[in-house]
PDB file of C-alpha atoms in Angstrom:
ATOM      1  CA  MET A  20     -45.971  20.114 177.308  1.00 84.00           C
ATOM      2  CA  THR A  21     -47.986  17.153 176.018  1.00 96.00           C
ATOM      3  CA  ILE A  22     -51.412  16.828 177.650  1.00 97.00           C
ATOM      4  CA  ARG A  23     -51.858  13.388 179.209  1.00 98.00           C
ATOM      5  CA  ALA A  24     -55.461  12.281 178.662  1.00 98.00           C
ATOM      6  CA  VAL A  25     -57.214   9.053 179.624  1.00 98.00           C
ATOM      7  CA  VAL A  26     -60.440   8.077 177.850  1.00 98.00           C
ATOM      8  CA  TRP A  27     -62.561   5.940 180.164  1.00 98.00           C
ATOM      9  CA  GLY A  28     -65.230   3.789 178.523  1.00 97.00           C
ATOM     10  CA  GLU A  29     -67.764   1.426 180.034  1.00 96.00           C
ATOM     11  CA  ASN A  30     -67.145  -0.926 177.073  1.00 95.00           C
ATOM     12  CA  ILE A  31     -70.315  -2.971 177.505  1.00 96.00           C
ATOM     13  CA  HIS A  32     -72.497  -2.045 174.514  1.00 96.00           C
ATOM     14  CA  GLU A  33     -69.602  -2.592 172.117  1.00 95.00           C
ATOM     15  CA  ARG A  34     -69.270  -6.194 173.321  1.00 94.00           C
ATOM     16  CA  THR A  35     -72.973  -7.043 173.645  1.00 95.00           C
ATOM     17  CA  ASN A  36     -74.845  -5.127 170.929  1.00 96.00           C
ATOM     18  CA  GLU A  37     -74.307  -5.873 167.233  1.00 96.00           C
ATOM     19  CA  VAL A  38     -75.281  -2.382 166.095  1.00 97.00           C
ATOM     20  CA  VAL A  39     -72.802  -0.702 168.430  1.00 97.00           C
ATOM     21  CA  ALA A  40     -70.086  -3.260 167.631  1.00 97.00           C
ATOM     22  CA  GLY A  41     -70.532  -2.540 163.930  1.00 98.00           C
ATOM     23  CA  ILE A  42     -70.026   1.193 164.435  1.00 98.00           C
ATOM     24  CA  TYR A  43     -67.266   0.944 167.041  1.00 98.00           C
ATOM     25  CA  PRO A  44     -65.505  -2.411 166.539  1.00 97.00           C
ATOM     26  CA  GLU A  45     -62.603  -1.290 168.745  1.00 96.00           C
ATOM     27  CA  GLY A  46     -64.855   0.407 171.283  1.00 97.00           C
ATOM     28  CA  MET A  47     -65.976   3.997 171.615  1.00 97.00           C
ATOM     29  CA  HIS A  48     -63.113   4.694 174.017  1.00 98.00           C
ATOM     30  CA  THR A  49     -60.567   3.720 171.344  1.00 98.00           C
ATOM     31  CA  THR A  50     -62.299   5.823 168.673  1.00 98.00           C
ATOM     32  CA  ILE A  51     -62.279   8.853 170.981  1.00 98.00           C
ATOM     33  CA  ALA A  52     -58.651   8.303 171.986  1.00 98.00           C
ATOM     34  CA  ASN A  53     -57.623   8.044 168.330  1.00 98.00           C
ATOM     35  CA  ALA A  54     -59.366  11.351 167.614  1.00 98.00           C
ATOM     36  CA  LEU A  55     -57.504  13.023 170.480  1.00 98.00           C
ATOM     37  CA  ASN A  56     -54.183  11.555 169.410  1.00 98.00           C
ATOM     38  CA  ALA A  57     -54.569  13.203 166.009  1.00 98.00           C
ATOM     39  CA  ASP A  58     -53.447  16.360 167.819  1.00 98.00           C
ATOM     40  CA  LYS A  59     -49.730  16.272 168.636  1.00 97.00           C
ATOM     41  CA  ALA A  60     -50.389  18.275 171.799  1.00 97.00           C
ATOM     42  CA  ILE A  61     -52.379  15.385 173.288  1.00 98.00           C
ATOM     43  CA  SER A  62     -51.308  11.889 174.299  1.00 98.00           C
ATOM     44  CA  ALA A  63     -54.439   9.815 174.977  1.00 98.00           C
ATOM     45  CA  SER A  64     -54.719   6.288 176.350  1.00 98.00           C
ATOM     46  CA  THR A  65     -57.775   4.278 177.398  1.00 98.00           C
ATOM     47  CA  ALA A  66     -59.262   2.570 180.458  1.00 98.00           C
ATOM     48  CA  THR A  67     -62.410   0.451 180.808  1.00 98.00           C
ATOM     49  CA  LEU A  68     -64.819  -0.746 183.453  1.00 97.00           C
ATOM     50  CA  GLU A  69     -63.726  -4.401 183.423  1.00 97.00           C
ATOM     51  CA  GLN A  70     -60.077  -3.670 184.178  1.00 97.00           C
ATOM     52  CA  PRO A  71     -58.721  -3.892 187.752  1.00 97.00           C
ATOM     53  CA  GLU A  72     -59.705  -0.697 189.579  1.00 97.00           C
ATOM     54  CA  HIS A  73     -61.523   0.179 186.321  1.00 98.00           C
ATOM     55  CA  GLY A  74     -58.148   1.063 184.849  1.00 97.00           C
ATOM     56  CA  LEU A  75     -57.829   4.046 187.201  1.00 98.00           C
ATOM     57  CA  PRO A  76     -55.422   3.243 190.038  1.00 98.00           C
ATOM     58  CA  GLU A  77     -54.081   6.102 192.133  1.00 97.00           C
ATOM     59  CA  SER A  78     -50.760   6.043 190.295  1.00 97.00           C
ATOM     60  CA  ARG A  79     -52.365   6.452 186.879  1.00 98.00           C
ATOM     61  CA  LEU A  80     -54.695   9.241 187.947  1.00 98.00           C
ATOM     62  CA  ALA A  81     -51.740  11.074 189.472  1.00 96.00           C
ATOM     63  CA  GLU A  82     -50.225  11.224 185.973  1.00 96.00           C
ATOM     64  CA  THR A  83     -53.473  12.191 184.200  1.00 98.00           C
ATOM     65  CA  ASP A  84     -54.110  15.800 183.168  1.00 98.00           C
ATOM     66  CA  VAL A  85     -57.597  15.232 181.724  1.00 98.00           C
ATOM     67  CA  LEU A  86     -59.995  12.309 182.154  1.00 98.00           C
ATOM     68  CA  VAL A  87     -62.715  11.750 179.517  1.00 98.00           C
ATOM     69  CA  TRP A  88     -65.697   9.693 180.775  1.00 98.00           C
ATOM     70  CA  TRP A  89     -68.351   7.724 178.845  1.00 98.00           C
ATOM     71  CA  GLY A  90     -70.748   5.378 180.637  1.00 97.00           C
ATOM     72  CA  HIS A  91     -74.344   4.246 180.242  1.00 97.00           C
ATOM     73  CA  LYS A  92     -75.506   0.696 180.955  1.00 95.00           C
ATOM     74  CA  ASP A  93     -73.899   0.015 184.347  1.00 97.00           C
ATOM     75  CA  HIS A  94     -73.066   3.206 186.225  1.00 97.00           C
ATOM     76  CA  GLY A  95     -73.663   1.322 189.463  1.00 97.00           C
ATOM     77  CA  ALA A  96     -70.804  -1.093 188.775  1.00 97.00           C
ATOM     78  CA  VAL A  97     -68.237   1.674 189.198  1.00 98.00           C
ATOM     79  CA  ALA A  98     -66.716   1.233 192.644  1.00 98.00           C
ATOM     80  CA  ASP A  99     -67.373   4.071 195.086  1.00 98.00           C
ATOM     81  CA  GLU A 100     -63.696   4.004 196.031  1.00 98.00           C
ATOM     82  CA  VAL A 101     -62.724   4.809 192.445  1.00 98.00           C
ATOM     83  CA  VAL A 102     -65.374   7.534 192.234  1.00 98.00           C
ATOM     84  CA  GLU A 103     -63.957   9.242 195.324  1.00 98.00           C
ATOM     85  CA  ARG A 104     -60.449   8.814 193.936  1.00 98.00           C
ATOM     86  CA  VAL A 105     -61.440  10.596 190.714  1.00 98.00           C
ATOM     87  CA  ALA A 106     -63.291  13.320 192.623  1.00 98.00           C
ATOM     88  CA  ARG A 107     -60.189  14.029 194.722  1.00 97.00           C
ATOM     89  CA  ARG A 108     -58.082  14.374 191.569  1.00 98.00           C
ATOM     90  CA  VAL A 109     -60.599  16.778 190.034  1.00 98.00           C
ATOM     91  CA  TRP A 110     -60.553  18.879 193.200  1.00 97.00           C
ATOM     92  CA  GLU A 111     -56.754  18.874 192.986  1.00 97.00           C
ATOM     93  CA  GLY A 112     -56.859  20.138 189.391  1.00 97.00           C
ATOM     94  CA  MET A 113     -57.341  17.234 186.977  1.00 98.00           C
ATOM     95  CA  GLY A 114     -59.696  18.136 184.130  1.00 98.00           C
ATOM     96  CA  LEU A 115     -62.827  16.022 183.568  1.00 98.00           C
ATOM     97  CA  ILE A 116     -64.902  15.752 180.381  1.00 98.00           C
ATOM     98  CA  VAL A 117     -68.199  13.897 180.791  1.00 98.00           C
ATOM     99  CA  LEU A 118     -69.868  12.660 177.615  1.00 98.00           C
ATOM    100  CA  HIS A 119     -73.516  11.976 176.752  1.00 98.00           C
ATOM    101  CA  SER A 120     -75.082   9.409 179.118  1.00 98.00           C
ATOM    102  CA  GLY A 121     -72.260  10.020 181.558  1.00 98.00           C
ATOM    103  CA  HIS A 122     -74.626  12.639 183.017  1.00 98.00           C
ATOM    104  CA  PHE A 123     -75.915   9.780 185.213  1.00 98.00           C
ATOM    105  CA  SER A 124     -72.439   8.540 186.157  1.00 98.00           C
ATOM    106  CA  LYS A 125     -71.549   8.424 189.818  1.00 98.00           C
ATOM    107  CA  ILE A 126     -68.659  10.824 189.325  1.00 98.00           C
ATOM    108  CA  PHE A 127     -70.725  13.494 187.550  1.00 98.00           C
ATOM    109  CA  LYS A 128     -73.521  13.329 190.127  1.00 98.00           C
ATOM    110  CA  ARG A 129     -70.919  13.385 192.907  1.00 98.00           C
ATOM    111  CA  LEU A 130     -69.373  16.576 191.563  1.00 98.00           C
ATOM    112  CA  MET A 131     -72.635  18.269 190.619  1.00 98.00           C
ATOM    113  CA  GLY A 132     -74.496  17.387 193.833  1.00 98.00           C
ATOM    114  CA  THR A 133     -77.778  17.174 191.890  1.00 98.00           C
ATOM    115  CA  PRO A 134     -79.861  14.388 190.249  1.00 98.00           C
ATOM    116  CA  CYS A 135     -78.598  15.298 186.722  1.00 98.00           C
ATOM    117  CA  THR A 136     -81.937  14.127 185.266  1.00 98.00           C
ATOM    118  CA  LEU A 137     -83.321  15.068 181.837  1.00 98.00           C
ATOM    119  CA  LYS A 138     -85.881  14.100 179.181  1.00 98.00           C
ATOM    120  CA  TRP A 139     -84.824  11.706 176.421  1.00 98.00           C
ATOM    121  CA  ARG A 140     -86.043   9.956 173.265  1.00 98.00           C
ATOM    122  CA  GLU A 141     -84.185   7.425 171.127  1.00 96.00           C
ATOM    123  CA  ALA A 142     -85.432   8.160 167.597  1.00 97.00           C
ATOM    124  CA  GLY A 143     -82.380   9.047 165.502  1.00 97.00           C
ATOM    125  CA  GLU A 144     -83.347  12.713 165.216  1.00 97.00           C
ATOM    126  CA  ARG A 145     -81.281  15.457 163.640  1.00 98.00           C
ATOM    127  CA  GLU A 146     -79.468  17.496 166.280  1.00 98.00           C
ATOM    128  CA  ARG A 147     -78.403  21.053 165.556  1.00 98.00           C
ATOM    129  CA  LEU A 148     -75.862  22.356 168.045  1.00 98.00           C
ATOM    130  CA  TRP A 149     -75.767  26.135 168.226  1.00 98.00           C
ATOM    131  CA  VAL A 150     -72.553  27.768 169.418  1.00 98.00           C
ATOM    132  CA  THR A 151     -73.739  30.168 172.129  1.00 98.00           C
ATOM    133  CA  SER A 152     -70.264  31.216 173.289  1.00 97.00           C
ATOM    134  CA  PRO A 153     -68.252  31.632 170.060  1.00 97.00           C
ATOM    135  CA  SER A 154     -65.231  33.137 171.828  1.00 97.00           C
ATOM    136  CA  HIS A 155     -64.866  30.175 174.179  1.00 98.00           C
ATOM    137  CA  PRO A 156     -61.759  27.987 173.591  1.00 98.00           C
ATOM    138  CA  ILE A 157     -63.947  24.873 173.282  1.00 98.00           C
ATOM    139  CA  ALA A 158     -65.709  26.485 170.299  1.00 98.00           C
ATOM    140  CA  GLU A 159     -62.513  27.470 168.502  1.00 98.00           C
ATOM    141  CA  GLY A 160     -62.694  26.794 164.761  1.00 97.00           C
ATOM    142  CA  LEU A 161     -66.455  26.189 164.709  1.00 98.00           C
ATOM    143  CA  GLY A 162     -69.137  28.068 162.822  1.00 97.00           C
ATOM    144  CA  GLU A 163     -72.460  29.283 164.177  1.00 98.00           C
ATOM    145  CA  PHE A 164     -73.711  25.719 164.485  1.00 98.00           C
ATOM    146  CA  PHE A 165     -73.062  22.140 163.417  1.00 98.00           C
ATOM    147  CA  GLU A 166     -75.414  19.231 162.846  1.00 98.00           C
ATOM    148  CA  LEU A 167     -75.524  15.519 163.589  1.00 98.00           C
ATOM    149  CA  GLU A 168     -77.983  13.685 161.350  1.00 98.00           C
ATOM    150  CA  ASN A 169     -78.876  10.976 163.864  1.00 98.00           C
ATOM    151  CA  GLU A 170     -78.806  11.381 167.627  1.00 98.00           C
ATOM    152  CA  GLU A 171     -80.738  10.579 170.771  1.00 98.00           C
ATOM    153  CA  MET A 172     -82.802  13.511 172.050  1.00 98.00           C
ATOM    154  CA  TYR A 173     -82.024  15.023 175.421  1.00 98.00           C
ATOM    155  CA  GLY A 174     -84.438  17.724 176.599  1.00 98.00           C
ATOM    156  CA  GLU A 175     -84.699  20.235 179.393  1.00 98.00           C
ATOM    157  CA  GLN A 176     -84.973  20.399 182.303  1.00 96.00           C
ATOM    158  CA  PHE A 177     -81.399  19.297 182.843  1.00 98.00           C
ATOM    159  CA  ALA A 178     -81.064  19.085 186.617  1.00 98.00           C
ATOM    160  CA  VAL A 179     -77.516  20.367 187.071  1.00 98.00           C
ATOM    161  CA  PRO A 180     -76.184  23.455 188.877  1.00 98.00           C
ATOM    162  CA  GLU A 181     -75.952  26.697 186.958  1.00 98.00           C
ATOM    163  CA  PRO A 182     -72.790  26.332 184.831  1.00 98.00           C
ATOM    164  CA  MET A 183     -69.961  28.811 184.501  1.00 98.00           C
ATOM    165  CA  GLU A 184     -70.590  28.964 180.749  1.00 98.00           C
ATOM    166  CA  THR A 185     -72.977  27.453 178.232  1.00 98.00           C
ATOM    167  CA  VAL A 186     -70.982  26.755 175.083  1.00 98.00           C
ATOM    168  CA  PHE A 187     -73.624  24.852 173.057  1.00 98.00           C
ATOM    169  CA  ILE A 188     -77.413  24.599 172.958  1.00 98.00           C
ATOM    170  CA  SER A 189     -78.990  21.771 170.948  1.00 98.00           C
ATOM    171  CA  TRP A 190     -82.227  21.735 168.981  1.00 98.00           C
ATOM    172  CA  PHE A 191     -83.849  18.438 167.965  1.00 98.00           C
ATOM    173  CA  GLN A 192     -86.322  17.620 165.203  1.00 97.00           C
ATOM    174  CA  GLY A 193     -89.011  16.874 167.763  1.00 97.00           C
ATOM    175  CA  GLY A 194     -88.780  20.449 169.037  1.00 97.00           C
ATOM    176  CA  GLU A 195     -86.875  20.055 172.297  1.00 98.00           C
ATOM    177  CA  VAL A 196     -83.803  22.067 173.220  1.00 98.00           C
ATOM    178  CA  PHE A 197     -80.965  21.188 175.579  1.00 98.00           C
ATOM    179  CA  ARG A 198     -77.919  22.883 177.115  1.00 98.00           C
ATOM    180  CA  SER A 199     -75.450  20.511 175.516  1.00 98.00           C
ATOM    181  CA  GLY A 200     -72.056  22.043 176.319  1.00 98.00           C
ATOM    182  CA  LEU A 201     -71.601  23.218 179.910  1.00 98.00           C
ATOM    183  CA  THR A 202     -68.508  24.164 181.903  1.00 98.00           C
ATOM    184  CA  PHE A 203     -68.054  23.919 185.649  1.00 98.00           C
ATOM    185  CA  ARG A 204     -65.205  24.249 188.132  1.00 97.00           C
ATOM    186  CA  ARG A 205     -64.928  21.934 191.100  1.00 97.00           C
ATOM    187  CA  GLY A 206     -62.051  22.776 193.409  1.00 96.00           C
ATOM    188  CA  ALA A 207     -59.107  23.414 191.089  1.00 95.00           C
ATOM    189  CA  GLY A 208     -60.500  21.166 188.344  1.00 97.00           C
ATOM    190  CA  ASN A 209     -62.261  22.189 185.141  1.00 98.00           C
ATOM    191  CA  VAL A 210     -65.288  20.080 184.152  1.00 98.00           C
ATOM    192  CA  PHE A 211     -66.996  20.035 180.746  1.00 98.00           C
ATOM    193  CA  TYR A 212     -70.210  18.191 179.941  1.00 98.00           C
ATOM    194  CA  PHE A 213     -70.747  17.482 176.220  1.00 98.00           C
ATOM    195  CA  ARG A 214     -74.072  15.959 175.250  1.00 98.00           C
ATOM    196  CA  PRO A 215     -73.700  14.105 171.875  1.00 98.00           C
ATOM    197  CA  GLY A 216     -72.578  10.478 171.761  1.00 97.00           C
ATOM    198  CA  HIS A 217     -75.373   7.911 171.735  1.00 97.00           C
ATOM    199  CA  GLU A 218     -73.789   4.541 171.054  1.00 97.00           C
ATOM    200  CA  THR A 219     -76.040   3.374 168.187  1.00 97.00           C
ATOM    201  CA  TYR A 220     -75.043   6.355 166.011  1.00 98.00           C
ATOM    202  CA  PRO A 221     -71.596   7.221 164.567  1.00 98.00           C
ATOM    203  CA  THR A 222     -71.228  10.464 166.516  1.00 98.00           C
ATOM    204  CA  TYR A 223     -67.637   9.830 167.573  1.00 98.00           C
ATOM    205  CA  HIS A 224     -66.609   9.440 163.939  1.00 98.00           C
ATOM    206  CA  ASP A 225     -67.721  13.008 163.185  1.00 98.00           C
ATOM    207  CA  ALA A 226     -64.893  15.444 162.408  1.00 98.00           C
ATOM    208  CA  THR A 227     -66.544  18.384 164.178  1.00 98.00           C
ATOM    209  CA  VAL A 228     -67.134  16.322 167.305  1.00 98.00           C
ATOM    210  CA  HIS A 229     -63.438  15.425 167.170  1.00 98.00           C
ATOM    211  CA  LYS A 230     -62.558  19.130 167.062  1.00 98.00           C
ATOM    212  CA  VAL A 231     -64.777  19.864 170.066  1.00 98.00           C
ATOM    213  CA  LEU A 232     -63.227  17.019 172.064  1.00 98.00           C
ATOM    214  CA  ARG A 233     -59.678  18.139 171.303  1.00 98.00           C
ATOM    215  CA  ASN A 234     -60.548  21.741 172.160  1.00 98.00           C
ATOM    216  CA  ALA A 235     -62.183  20.577 175.389  1.00 98.00           C
ATOM    217  CA  VAL A 236     -59.137  18.580 176.482  1.00 98.00           C
ATOM    218  CA  LYS A 237     -56.909  21.603 175.941  1.00 98.00           C
ATOM    219  CA  TRP A 238     -59.344  23.835 177.848  1.00 98.00           C
ATOM    220  CA  ALA A 239     -59.716  21.406 180.770  1.00 98.00           C
ATOM    221  CA  VAL A 240     -55.999  21.328 181.623  1.00 96.00           C
ATOM    222  CA  ASN A 241     -55.073  23.259 184.754  1.00 92.00           C
ATOM    223  CA  PRO A 242     -51.904  25.133 183.690  1.00 86.00           C
ATOM    224  CA  GLN A 243     -50.869  25.530 187.329  1.00 86.00           C
ATOM    225  CA  GLY A 244     -50.735  21.774 187.843  1.00 82.00           C
ATOM    226  CA  SER A 245     -51.991  19.744 190.786  1.00 85.00           C
ATOM    227  CA  LYS A 246     -53.081  21.506 193.982  1.00 86.00           C
ATOM    228  CA  PRO A 247     -53.168  18.723 196.611  1.00 86.00           C
ATOM    229  CA  ALA A 248     -53.311  21.284 199.434  1.00 86.00           C
ATOM    230  CA  ILE A 249     -56.962  21.884 198.561  1.00 88.00           C
ATOM    231  CA  LEU A 250     -57.810  18.599 200.326  1.00 87.00           C
ATOM    232  CA  LYS A 251     -56.145  19.628 203.583  1.00 86.00           C
ATOM    233  CA  ALA A 252     -57.804  21.397 206.515  1.00 87.00           C
ATOM    234  CA  PRO A 253     -54.857  22.379 208.728  1.00 87.00           C
ATOM    235  CA  ASN A 254     -55.241  23.303 212.385  1.00 87.00           C
ATOM    236  CA  VAL A 255     -53.163  26.492 212.498  1.00 88.00           C
ATOM    237  CA  PRO A 256     -51.301  26.924 215.826  1.00 87.00           C
ATOM    238  CA  VAL A 257     -51.739  30.153 217.765  1.00 89.00           C
ATOM    239  CA  GLU A 258     -48.039  30.912 217.483  1.00 88.00           C
ATOM    240  CA  LYS A 259     -48.277  30.774 213.672  1.00 89.00           C
ATOM    241  CA  ALA A 260     -51.059  33.352 213.409  1.00 90.00           C
ATOM    242  CA  LEU A 261     -50.129  36.254 211.120  1.00 94.00           C
ATOM    243  CA  GLU A 262     -50.816  38.729 213.931  1.00 94.00           C
ATOM    244  CA  PRO A 263     -50.100  38.196 217.661  1.00 92.00           C
ATOM    245  CA  ILE A 264     -53.103  36.785 219.508  1.00 91.00           C
ATOM    246  CA  VAL A 265     -53.807  35.420 222.984  1.00 90.00           C
ATOM    247  CA  GLU A 266     -55.687  32.127 223.230  1.00 88.00           C
ATOM    248  CA  ARG A 267     -58.968  32.521 225.122  1.00 89.00           C
ATOM    249  CA  GLY A 268     -61.777  30.195 226.154  1.00 85.00           C
ATOM    250  CA  GLY A 269     -62.182  26.473 225.870  1.00 85.00           C
ATOM    251  CA  LYS A 270     -61.533  24.375 222.795  1.00 84.00           C
ATOM    252  CA  LEU A 271     -62.188  20.891 221.454  1.00 86.00           C
ATOM    253  CA  HIS A 272     -58.809  20.086 219.926  1.00 85.00           C
ATOM    254  CA  ALA A 273     -55.247  19.830 221.185  1.00 83.00           C
ATOM    255  CA  PRO A 274     -52.589  21.825 219.313  1.00 80.00           C
ATOM    256  CA  GLY A 275     -51.942  20.269 215.900  1.00 79.00           C
ATOM    257  CA  GLU A 276     -54.805  17.772 216.243  1.00 83.00           C
ATOM    258  CA  SER A 277     -56.914  17.114 213.137  1.00 86.00           C
ATOM    259  CA  GLY A 278     -60.452  18.442 213.064  1.00 84.00           C
ATOM    260  CA  PHE A 279     -63.645  16.409 212.765  1.00 82.00           C
ATOM    261  CA  ARG A 280     -64.757  15.346 209.279  1.00 80.00           C
TER     262      ARG A 280
END
């Protein structure tokens, strides 16, 4: 089955900054989607901030297996309604890959429940990404490490919950280290945070980064499909209890009535 991916890009820097426009004339979202589409198992399309509903209406998300998210300059412009819509789909089983400065996106902070803060420095430093979980599917086909000649530094502490797995740890020329490939599960959805991708450097043209992104999309898919029941909180009638019981004491709700939320 072909994996249906949507690459969401803020698409602001590409239209307002000459350096970024020169590196990504069609936008970072298009470059990433093209890299994903090089794999016949993936069918990737794009969505951007300026589109109606940010390109993510309910109908489109319902047909999305994995959402890839890049944002930076205007996280606050993303409508809360869309954020909650994406969160519900992740809980139901849609995969989510959050890239670079997307650590401060509303959706990542919503799912992590933490500030997602970190140290940073924009100096074009060499980044060496060490593969700390070589047997992980996201690291398939990689060596012990790979390098990006120019990147923005992110440094610890990275204020996120303890991940399920740490796939990559980065070292920077200035001496800092960073957990740069982390996996999480939220509800039925797989979430992967991947650190590289500062817009003034050609990171998303790198062949190894392409491999990681394709691996991550394949990993993030929930093979069991959507689980919408995870969002329900049914009031189970006494007569449907697995074992016979007698109702006792007072209660707040009538039979079948929804609970408080």
